Amino acid sequence: MGKKSTNQELAEHYNETGDLSGFDETKAEPVAVRRAVTISVRFSDEEIAQLRERADQAGVKVTSFIRAAALEAASPVDLTVLSRLARDLEQRAHDVATMAARGVA
């Protein structure tokens, strides 16, 4: 894959080959994942149209999009922890800016 590949081109290449080298040049290792379990899910015409559109926008297959969404929902982000980390980061950035203004490096 060339350096100027779009995310969609990289995703299509990965879906065909399992090769992640275009995403991170420092770790060009192919990835092999064996998925042996199939679960049937029914969607309305409107729901599947939305899923297809969102998957297309993300540059992935619908099945990959659904899998990622399900796994993300199973491990949701703890907003309390995230808020605390954001406040801490903001405070540290403020401290760095204050030290820089004083000429402390």
mmCIF file of N, CA and C in Angstrom, residues 58-95:
data_model
loop_
_atom_site.group_PDB
_atom_site.id
_atom_site.type_symbol
_atom_site.label_atom_id
_atom_site.label_comp_id
_atom_site.label_asym_id
_atom_site.label_seq_id
_atom_site.Cartn_x
_atom_site.Cartn_y
_atom_site.Cartn_z
ATOM 1 N N ALA A 58 -17.244 4.707 7.296
ATOM 2 C CA ALA A 58 -16.068 4.280 8.070
ATOM 3 C C ALA A 58 -15.086 3.489 7.209
ATOM 4 N N GLY A 59 -15.518 3.082 6.003
ATOM 5 C CA GLY A 59 -14.637 2.336 5.114
ATOM 6 C C GLY A 59 -14.451 0.888 5.514
ATOM 7 N N VAL A 60 -15.476 0.306 6.153
ATOM 8 C CA VAL A 60 -15.393 -1.092 6.576
ATOM 9 C C VAL A 60 -16.635 -1.843 6.114
ATOM 10 N N LYS A 61 -16.567 -3.151 6.189
ATOM 11 C CA LYS A 61 -17.729 -3.976 5.875
ATOM 12 C C LYS A 61 -18.766 -3.814 6.983
ATOM 13 N N VAL A 62 -20.023 -4.048 6.633
ATOM 14 C CA VAL A 62 -21.109 -3.929 7.610
ATOM 15 C C VAL A 62 -20.866 -4.864 8.797
ATOM 16 N N THR A 63 -20.411 -6.084 8.523
ATOM 17 C CA THR A 63 -20.186 -7.034 9.618
ATOM 18 C C THR A 63 -19.095 -6.532 10.570
ATOM 19 N N SER A 64 -18.047 -5.944 10.017
ATOM 20 C CA SER A 64 -16.987 -5.394 10.867
ATOM 21 C C SER A 64 -17.504 -4.231 11.694
ATOM 22 N N PHE A 65 -18.340 -3.408 11.074
ATOM 23 C CA PHE A 65 -18.915 -2.259 11.770
ATOM 24 C C PHE A 65 -19.791 -2.721 12.932
ATOM 25 N N ILE A 66 -20.647 -3.700 12.676
ATOM 26 C CA ILE A 66 -21.543 -4.221 13.724
ATOM 27 C C ILE A 66 -20.736 -4.873 14.845
ATOM 28 N N ARG A 67 -19.707 -5.658 14.479
ATOM 29 C CA ARG A 67 -18.862 -6.310 15.479
ATOM 30 C C ARG A 67 -18.207 -5.266 16.394
ATOM 31 N N ALA A 68 -17.620 -4.237 15.779
ATOM 32 C CA ALA A 68 -16.941 -3.195 16.552
ATOM 33 C C ALA A 68 -17.927 -2.467 17.473
ATOM 34 N N ALA A 69 -19.119 -2.171 16.968
ATOM 35 C CA ALA A 69 -20.126 -1.486 17.784
ATOM 36 C C ALA A 69 -20.564 -2.348 18.963
ATOM 37 N N ALA A 70 -20.752 -3.632 18.715
ATOM 38 C CA ALA A 70 -21.170 -4.539 19.795
ATOM 39 C C ALA A 70 -20.083 -4.669 20.849
ATOM 40 N N LEU A 71 -18.832 -4.816 20.412
ATOM 41 C CA LEU A 71 -17.740 -4.962 21.377
ATOM 42 C C LEU A 71 -17.512 -3.661 22.154
ATOM 43 N N GLU A 72 -17.691 -2.528 21.488
ATOM 44 C CA GLU A 72 -17.555 -1.247 22.179
ATOM 45 C C GLU A 72 -18.658 -1.086 23.226
ATOM 46 N N ALA A 73 -19.864 -1.507 22.891
ATOM 47 C CA ALA A 73 -20.977 -1.415 23.834
ATOM 48 C C ALA A 73 -20.758 -2.324 25.037
ATOM 49 N N ALA A 74 -20.045 -3.431 24.820
ATOM 50 C CA ALA A 74 -19.763 -4.362 25.909
ATOM 51 C C ALA A 74 -18.696 -3.816 26.855
ATOM 52 N N SER A 75 -17.915 -2.865 26.378
ATOM 53 C CA SER A 75 -16.862 -2.239 27.195
ATOM 54 C C SER A 75 -16.967 -0.728 27.077
ATOM 55 N N PRO A 76 -18.052 -0.153 27.597
ATOM 56 C CA PRO A 76 -18.257 1.284 27.414
ATOM 57 C C PRO A 76 -17.210 2.113 28.156
ATOM 58 N N VAL A 77 -17.025 3.319 27.668
ATOM 59 C CA VAL A 77 -16.094 4.252 28.291
ATOM 60 C C VAL A 77 -16.697 4.735 29.604
ATOM 61 N N ASP A 78 -15.904 4.726 30.664
ATOM 62 C CA ASP A 78 -16.348 5.243 31.951
ATOM 63 C C ASP A 78 -16.211 6.754 31.911
ATOM 64 N N LEU A 79 -17.340 7.445 31.746
ATOM 65 C CA LEU A 79 -17.311 8.900 31.590
ATOM 66 C C LEU A 79 -16.800 9.614 32.833
ATOM 67 N N THR A 80 -16.995 9.040 34.003
ATOM 68 C CA THR A 80 -16.477 9.645 35.228
ATOM 69 C C THR A 80 -14.951 9.649 35.206
ATOM 70 N N VAL A 81 -14.368 8.510 34.857
ATOM 71 C CA VAL A 81 -12.908 8.408 34.777
ATOM 72 C C VAL A 81 -12.381 9.317 33.666
ATOM 73 N N LEU A 82 -13.060 9.316 32.528
ATOM 74 C CA LEU A 82 -12.632 10.155 31.409
ATOM 75 C C LEU A 82 -12.678 11.637 31.789
ATOM 76 N N SER A 83 -13.716 12.063 32.488
ATOM 77 C CA SER A 83 -13.825 13.459 32.929
ATOM 78 C C SER A 83 -12.704 13.817 33.896
ATOM 79 N N ARG A 84 -12.402 12.900 34.807
ATOM 80 C CA ARG A 84 -11.321 13.146 35.769
ATOM 81 C C ARG A 84 -9.983 13.272 35.042
ATOM 82 N N LEU A 85 -9.740 12.396 34.075
ATOM 83 C CA LEU A 85 -8.503 12.466 33.302
ATOM 84 C C LEU A 85 -8.424 13.767 32.501
ATOM 85 N N ALA A 86 -9.547 14.200 31.941
ATOM 86 C CA ALA A 86 -9.571 15.449 31.175
ATOM 87 C C ALA A 86 -9.270 16.642 32.071
ATOM 88 N N ARG A 87 -9.845 16.667 33.274
ATOM 89 C CA ARG A 87 -9.559 17.765 34.217
ATOM 90 C C ARG A 87 -8.091 17.758 34.615
ATOM 91 N N ASP A 88 -7.534 16.579 34.865
ATOM 92 C CA ASP A 88 -6.129 16.466 35.232
ATOM 93 C C ASP A 88 -5.238 16.953 34.090
ATOM 94 N N LEU A 89 -5.567 16.559 32.877
ATOM 95 C CA LEU A 89 -4.798 16.997 31.716
ATOM 96 C C LEU A 89 -4.872 18.512 31.547
ATOM 97 N N GLU A 90 -6.053 19.058 31.746
ATOM 98 C CA GLU A 90 -6.224 20.516 31.640
ATOM 99 C C GLU A 90 -5.373 21.227 32.687
ATOM 100 N N GLN A 91 -5.344 20.708 33.909
ATOM 101 C CA GLN A 91 -4.547 21.313 34.969
ATOM 102 C C GLN A 91 -3.061 21.230 34.639
ATOM 103 N N ARG A 92 -2.631 20.089 34.136
ATOM 104 C CA ARG A 92 -1.217 19.936 33.770
ATOM 105 C C ARG A 92 -0.832 20.882 32.632
ATOM 106 N N ALA A 93 -1.718 21.039 31.663
ATOM 107 C CA ALA A 93 -1.456 21.965 30.559
ATOM 108 C C ALA A 93 -1.354 23.391 31.083
ATOM 109 N N HIS A 94 -2.213 23.734 32.021
ATOM 110 C CA HIS A 94 -2.162 25.066 32.639
ATOM 111 C C HIS A 94 -0.832 25.255 33.380
ATOM 112 N N ASP A 95 -0.401 24.239 34.128
ATOM 113 C CA ASP A 95 0.865 24.310 34.856
ATOM 114 C C ASP A 95 2.041 24.493 33.903
#
